[in-house]
mmCIF file of C-alpha atoms in Angstrom:
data_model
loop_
_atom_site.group_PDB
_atom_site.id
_atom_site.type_symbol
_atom_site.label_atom_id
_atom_site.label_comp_id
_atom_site.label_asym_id
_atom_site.label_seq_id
_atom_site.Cartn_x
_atom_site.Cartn_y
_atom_site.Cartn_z
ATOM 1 C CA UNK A 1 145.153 106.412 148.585
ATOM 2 C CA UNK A 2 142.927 109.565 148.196
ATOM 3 C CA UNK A 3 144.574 109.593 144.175
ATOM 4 C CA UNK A 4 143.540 105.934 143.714
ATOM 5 C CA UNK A 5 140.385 106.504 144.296
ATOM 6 C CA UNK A 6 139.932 109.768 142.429
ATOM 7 C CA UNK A 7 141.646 107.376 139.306
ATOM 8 C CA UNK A 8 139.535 104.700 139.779
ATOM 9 C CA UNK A 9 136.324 107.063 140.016
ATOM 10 C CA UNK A 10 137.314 108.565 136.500
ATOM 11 C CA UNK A 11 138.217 105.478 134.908
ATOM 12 C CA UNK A 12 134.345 104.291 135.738
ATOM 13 C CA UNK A 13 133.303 107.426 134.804
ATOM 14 C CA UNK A 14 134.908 107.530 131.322
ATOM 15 C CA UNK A 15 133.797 103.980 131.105
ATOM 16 C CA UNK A 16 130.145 104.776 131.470
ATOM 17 C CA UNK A 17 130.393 107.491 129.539
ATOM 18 C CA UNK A 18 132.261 105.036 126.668
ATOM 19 C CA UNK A 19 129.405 102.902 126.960
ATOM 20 C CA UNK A 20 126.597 105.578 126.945
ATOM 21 C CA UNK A 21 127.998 107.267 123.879
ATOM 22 C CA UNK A 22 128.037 103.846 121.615
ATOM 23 C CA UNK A 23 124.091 103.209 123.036
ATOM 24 C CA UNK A 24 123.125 106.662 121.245
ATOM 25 C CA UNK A 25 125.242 105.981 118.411
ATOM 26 C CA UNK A 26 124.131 103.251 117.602
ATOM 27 C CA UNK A 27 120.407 103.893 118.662
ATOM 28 C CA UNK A 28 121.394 107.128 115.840
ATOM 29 C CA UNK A 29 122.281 104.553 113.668
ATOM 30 C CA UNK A 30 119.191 102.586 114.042
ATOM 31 C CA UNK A 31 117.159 105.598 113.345
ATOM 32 C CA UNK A 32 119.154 106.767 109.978
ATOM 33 C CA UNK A 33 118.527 103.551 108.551
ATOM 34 C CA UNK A 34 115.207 103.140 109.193
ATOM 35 C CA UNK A 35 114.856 106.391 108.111
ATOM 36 C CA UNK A 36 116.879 105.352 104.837
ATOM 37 C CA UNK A 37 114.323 101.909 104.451
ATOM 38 C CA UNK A 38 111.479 104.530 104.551
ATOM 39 C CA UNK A 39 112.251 106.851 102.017
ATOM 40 C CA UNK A 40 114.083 104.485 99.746
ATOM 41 C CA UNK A 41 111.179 101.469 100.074
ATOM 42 C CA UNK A 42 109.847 101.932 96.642
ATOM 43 C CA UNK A 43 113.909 101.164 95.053
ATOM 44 C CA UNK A 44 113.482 97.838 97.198
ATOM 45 C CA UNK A 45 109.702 96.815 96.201
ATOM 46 C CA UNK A 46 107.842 98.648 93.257
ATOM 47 C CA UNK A 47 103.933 98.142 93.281
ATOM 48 C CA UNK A 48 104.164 95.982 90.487
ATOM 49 C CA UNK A 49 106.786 93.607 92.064
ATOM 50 C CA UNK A 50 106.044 90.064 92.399
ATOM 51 C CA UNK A 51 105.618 89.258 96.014
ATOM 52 C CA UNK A 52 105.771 86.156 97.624
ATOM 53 C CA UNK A 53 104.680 85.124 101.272
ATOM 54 C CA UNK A 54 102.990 87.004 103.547
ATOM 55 C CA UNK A 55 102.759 90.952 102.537
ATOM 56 C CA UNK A 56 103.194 91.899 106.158
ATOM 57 C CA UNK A 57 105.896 89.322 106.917
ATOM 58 C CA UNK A 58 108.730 90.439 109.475
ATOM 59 C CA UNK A 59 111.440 89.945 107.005
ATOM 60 C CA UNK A 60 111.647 91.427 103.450
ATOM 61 C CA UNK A 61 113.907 89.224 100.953
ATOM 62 C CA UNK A 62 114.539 91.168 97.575
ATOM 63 C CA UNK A 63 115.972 89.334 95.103
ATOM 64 C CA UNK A 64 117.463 90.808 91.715
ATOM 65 C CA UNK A 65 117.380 87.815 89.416
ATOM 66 C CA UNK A 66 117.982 87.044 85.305
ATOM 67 C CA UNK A 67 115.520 84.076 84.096
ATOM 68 C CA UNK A 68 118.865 83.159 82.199
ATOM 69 C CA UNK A 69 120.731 82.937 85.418
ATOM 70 C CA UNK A 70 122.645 79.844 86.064
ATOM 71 C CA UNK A 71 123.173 80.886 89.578
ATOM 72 C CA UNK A 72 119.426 81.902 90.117
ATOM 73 C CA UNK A 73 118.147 78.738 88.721
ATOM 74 C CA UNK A 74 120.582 76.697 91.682
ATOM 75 C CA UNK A 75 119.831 78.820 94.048
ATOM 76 C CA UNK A 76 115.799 79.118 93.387
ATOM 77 C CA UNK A 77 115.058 75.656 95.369
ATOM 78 C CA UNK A 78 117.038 77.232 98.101
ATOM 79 C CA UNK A 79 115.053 80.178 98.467
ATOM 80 C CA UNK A 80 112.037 77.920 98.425
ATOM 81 C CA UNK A 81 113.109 75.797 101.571
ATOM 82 C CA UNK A 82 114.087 79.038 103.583
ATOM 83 C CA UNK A 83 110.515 80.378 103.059
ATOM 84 C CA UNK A 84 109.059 77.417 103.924
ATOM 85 C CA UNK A 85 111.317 76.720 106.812
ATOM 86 C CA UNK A 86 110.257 80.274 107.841
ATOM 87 C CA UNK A 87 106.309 80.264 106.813
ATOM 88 C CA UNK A 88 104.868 83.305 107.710
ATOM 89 C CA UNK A 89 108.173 85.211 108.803
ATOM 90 C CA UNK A 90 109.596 86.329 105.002
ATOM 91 C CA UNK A 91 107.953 87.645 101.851
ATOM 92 C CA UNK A 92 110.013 87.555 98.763
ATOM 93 C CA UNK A 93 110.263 90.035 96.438
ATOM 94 C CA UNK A 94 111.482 89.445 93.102
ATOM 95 C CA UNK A 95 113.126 91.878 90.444
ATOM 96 C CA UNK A 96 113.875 91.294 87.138
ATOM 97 C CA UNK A 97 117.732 92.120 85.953
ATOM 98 C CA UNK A 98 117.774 90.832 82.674
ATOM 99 C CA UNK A 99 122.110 91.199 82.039
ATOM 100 C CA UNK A 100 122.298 88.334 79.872
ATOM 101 C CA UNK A 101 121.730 88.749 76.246
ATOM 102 C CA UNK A 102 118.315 88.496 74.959
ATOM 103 C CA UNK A 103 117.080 87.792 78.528
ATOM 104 C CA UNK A 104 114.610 90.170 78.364
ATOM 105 C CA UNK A 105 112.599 88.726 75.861
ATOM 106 C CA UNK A 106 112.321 86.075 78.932
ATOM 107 C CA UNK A 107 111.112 88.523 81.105
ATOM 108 C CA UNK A 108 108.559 89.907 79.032
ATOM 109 C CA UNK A 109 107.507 85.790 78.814
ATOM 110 C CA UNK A 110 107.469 85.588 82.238
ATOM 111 C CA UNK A 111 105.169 88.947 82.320
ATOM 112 C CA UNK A 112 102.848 87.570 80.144
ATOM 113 C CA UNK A 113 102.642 84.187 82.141
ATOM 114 C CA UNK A 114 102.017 85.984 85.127
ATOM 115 C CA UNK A 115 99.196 87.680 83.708
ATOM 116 C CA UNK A 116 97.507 84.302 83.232
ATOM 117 C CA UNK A 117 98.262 83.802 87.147
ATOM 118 C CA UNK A 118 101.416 81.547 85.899
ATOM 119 C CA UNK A 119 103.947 83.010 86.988
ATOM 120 C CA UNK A 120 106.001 80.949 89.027
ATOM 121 C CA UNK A 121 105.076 77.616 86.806
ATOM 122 C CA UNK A 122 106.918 79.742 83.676
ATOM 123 C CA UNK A 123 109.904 80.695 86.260
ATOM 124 C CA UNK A 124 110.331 77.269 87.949
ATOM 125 C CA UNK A 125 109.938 75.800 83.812
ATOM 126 C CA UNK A 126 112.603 78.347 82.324
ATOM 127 C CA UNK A 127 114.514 77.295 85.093
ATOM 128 C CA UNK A 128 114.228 73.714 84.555
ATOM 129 C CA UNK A 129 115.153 73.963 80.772
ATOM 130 C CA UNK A 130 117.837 76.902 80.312
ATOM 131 C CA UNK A 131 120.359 74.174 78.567
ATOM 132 C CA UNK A 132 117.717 74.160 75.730
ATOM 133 C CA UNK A 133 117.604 77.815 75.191
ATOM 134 C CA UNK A 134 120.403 79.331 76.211
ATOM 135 C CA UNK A 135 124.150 79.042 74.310
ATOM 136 C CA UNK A 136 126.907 80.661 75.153
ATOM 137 C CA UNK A 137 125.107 82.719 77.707
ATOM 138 C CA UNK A 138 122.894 84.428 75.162
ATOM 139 C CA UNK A 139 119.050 83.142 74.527
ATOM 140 C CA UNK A 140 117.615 81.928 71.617
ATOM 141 C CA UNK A 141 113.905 83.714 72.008
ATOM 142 C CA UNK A 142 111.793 81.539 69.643
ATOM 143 C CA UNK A 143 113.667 78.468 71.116
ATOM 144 C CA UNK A 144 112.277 79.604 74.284
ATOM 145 C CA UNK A 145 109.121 80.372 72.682
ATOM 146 C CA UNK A 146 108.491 77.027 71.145
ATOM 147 C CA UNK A 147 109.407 75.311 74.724
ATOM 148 C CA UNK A 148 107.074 77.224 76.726
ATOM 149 C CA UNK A 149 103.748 75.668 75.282
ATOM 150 C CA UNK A 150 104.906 73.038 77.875
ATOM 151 C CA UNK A 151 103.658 74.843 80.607
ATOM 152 C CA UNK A 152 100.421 73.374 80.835
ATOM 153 C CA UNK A 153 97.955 76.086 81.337
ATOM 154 C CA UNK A 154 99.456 78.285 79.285
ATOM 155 C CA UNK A 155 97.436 79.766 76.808
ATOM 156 C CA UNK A 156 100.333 80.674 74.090
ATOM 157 C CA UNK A 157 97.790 82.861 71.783
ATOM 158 C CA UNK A 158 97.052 84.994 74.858
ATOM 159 C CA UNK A 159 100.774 85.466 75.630
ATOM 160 C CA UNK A 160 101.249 86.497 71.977
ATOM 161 C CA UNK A 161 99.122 88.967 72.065
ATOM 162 C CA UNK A 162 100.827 90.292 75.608
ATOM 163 C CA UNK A 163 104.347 90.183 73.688
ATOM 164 C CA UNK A 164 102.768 91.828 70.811
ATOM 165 C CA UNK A 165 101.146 95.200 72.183
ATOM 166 C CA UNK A 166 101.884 94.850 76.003
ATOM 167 C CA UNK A 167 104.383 98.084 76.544
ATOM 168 C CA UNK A 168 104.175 97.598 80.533
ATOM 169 C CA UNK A 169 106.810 95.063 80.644
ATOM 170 C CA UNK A 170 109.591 97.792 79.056
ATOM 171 C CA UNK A 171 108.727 100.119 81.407
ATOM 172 C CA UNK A 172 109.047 97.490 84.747
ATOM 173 C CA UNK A 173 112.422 96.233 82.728
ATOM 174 C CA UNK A 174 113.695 99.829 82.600
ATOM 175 C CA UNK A 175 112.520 100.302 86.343
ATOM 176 C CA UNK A 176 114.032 97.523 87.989
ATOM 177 C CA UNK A 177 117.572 97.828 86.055
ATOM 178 C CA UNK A 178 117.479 101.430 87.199
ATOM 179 C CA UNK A 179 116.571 100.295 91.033
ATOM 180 C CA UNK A 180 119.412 97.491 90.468
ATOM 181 C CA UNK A 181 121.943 100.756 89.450
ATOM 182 C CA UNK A 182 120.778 102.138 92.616
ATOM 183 C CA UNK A 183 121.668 99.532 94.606
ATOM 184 C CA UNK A 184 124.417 98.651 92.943
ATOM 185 C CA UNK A 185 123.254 94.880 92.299
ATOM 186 C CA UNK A 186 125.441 94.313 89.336
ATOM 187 C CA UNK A 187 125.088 90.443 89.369
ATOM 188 C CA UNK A 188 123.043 88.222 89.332
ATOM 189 C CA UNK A 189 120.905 86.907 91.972
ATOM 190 C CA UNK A 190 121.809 89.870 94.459
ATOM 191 C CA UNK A 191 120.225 89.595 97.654
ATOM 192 C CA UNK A 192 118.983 92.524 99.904
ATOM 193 C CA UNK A 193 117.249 91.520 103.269
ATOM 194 C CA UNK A 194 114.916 94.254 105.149
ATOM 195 C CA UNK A 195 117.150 96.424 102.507
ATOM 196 C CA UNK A 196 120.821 95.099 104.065
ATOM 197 C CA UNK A 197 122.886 93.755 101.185
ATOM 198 C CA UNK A 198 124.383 90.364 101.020
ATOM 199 C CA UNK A 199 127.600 91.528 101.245
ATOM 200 C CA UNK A 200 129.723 88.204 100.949
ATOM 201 C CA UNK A 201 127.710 85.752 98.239
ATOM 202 C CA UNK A 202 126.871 82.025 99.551
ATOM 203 C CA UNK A 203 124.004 80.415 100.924
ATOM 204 C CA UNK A 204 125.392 80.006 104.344
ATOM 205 C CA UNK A 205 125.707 83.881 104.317
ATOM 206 C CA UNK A 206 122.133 84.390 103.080
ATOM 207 C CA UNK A 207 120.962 82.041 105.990
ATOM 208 C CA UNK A 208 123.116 84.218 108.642
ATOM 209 C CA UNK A 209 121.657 87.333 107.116
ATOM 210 C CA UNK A 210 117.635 86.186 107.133
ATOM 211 C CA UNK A 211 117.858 84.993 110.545
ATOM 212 C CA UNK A 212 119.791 87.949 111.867
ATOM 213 C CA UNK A 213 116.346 90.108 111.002
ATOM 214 C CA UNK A 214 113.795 87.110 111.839
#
């Protein structure tokens, strides 16, 4: 009887102490990463990175995209019903990845209609019209060009001049390629939510993923 007990007692005991030991592990774990977040913030959201949503919202969504993207373009409206399902809660943060041929001529666009605070209107409209200038996943720059003085507001002398002598959209190409090594976002859109990659692509996943950190 006296042995029963003395089993029983150590079998509780090595329990507690089971359960004790994965609490500080994972409390450890907890702490590396945030640790990790901290010191490797900047490869997730550059100073010049186009933020959407609240700056001091609870979740971060980064988002490594190509303007020639297929996927991005299906996925954009998406995006754009989980923030606004989630108003307040997520800022988006988007990086440029320009793998498809050409693409960063597009980017440099897009650079140049952000300057003239049109940013998304050039995104949402390259989006819209990617059959028209891109073939055989490669893009036809001056086709893009010409379609572009759709975008009403668009002042197409101004963003000549950008494309022209404007050197800062190299050097935030060359930066977010070399962030998207880092992270190893080799396709486009990758996903990386308060800097935890989308492991398994799909919306459904991106959904579990968000509202694991909200």
């Amino acid at each position: 009887m006296q042995n029963k007990k003395v089993v029983l007692i150590t079998i509780v005991a090595l329990l507690a102490l089971f359960l004790v030991a994965g609490y500080v592990y994972k409390n450890k774990q907890s702490e590396e990463y945030a640790n990790i977040s901290k010191s490797e913030a900047l490869v997730f959201q550059r100073p010049y990175s186009v933020v959407i949503g609240n700056e001091d919202a609870k979740v971060q969504l980064v988002e490594f995209f190509d303007p020639a993207c297929g996927t991005c373009a299906q996925f954009h409206p998406y995006v754009k019903d989980i923030m606004k399902e989630n108003e307040g809660k997520i800022k988006l943060v988007l990086r440029y990845a320009p793998f498809h041929q050409n693409s960063d001529y597009a980017v440099k666009m897009l650079e140049g209609a952000r300057e003239q605070g049109l940013f998304m209107e050039a995104l949402e409209f390259m989006f819209a019209t990617q059959v028209y200038w891109i073939k055989n996943h490669v893009v036809n720059p001056k086709q893009l060009w010409a379609l572009l003085a759709n975008v009403k507001g668009l002042d197409m002398e101004k963003l000549a001049a950008f494309m022209n002598n404007n050197k800062t959209a190299d050097e935030i190409i060359a930066q977010d390629l070399k962030d998207a090594e880092t992270l190893k976002a080799d396709k486009t859109p990758s996903y990386f939510v308060n800097g935890k990659p989308l492991q398994e692509f799909g919306l459904e996943n991106l959904k579990k993923l968000i509202n694991s950190e909200l």
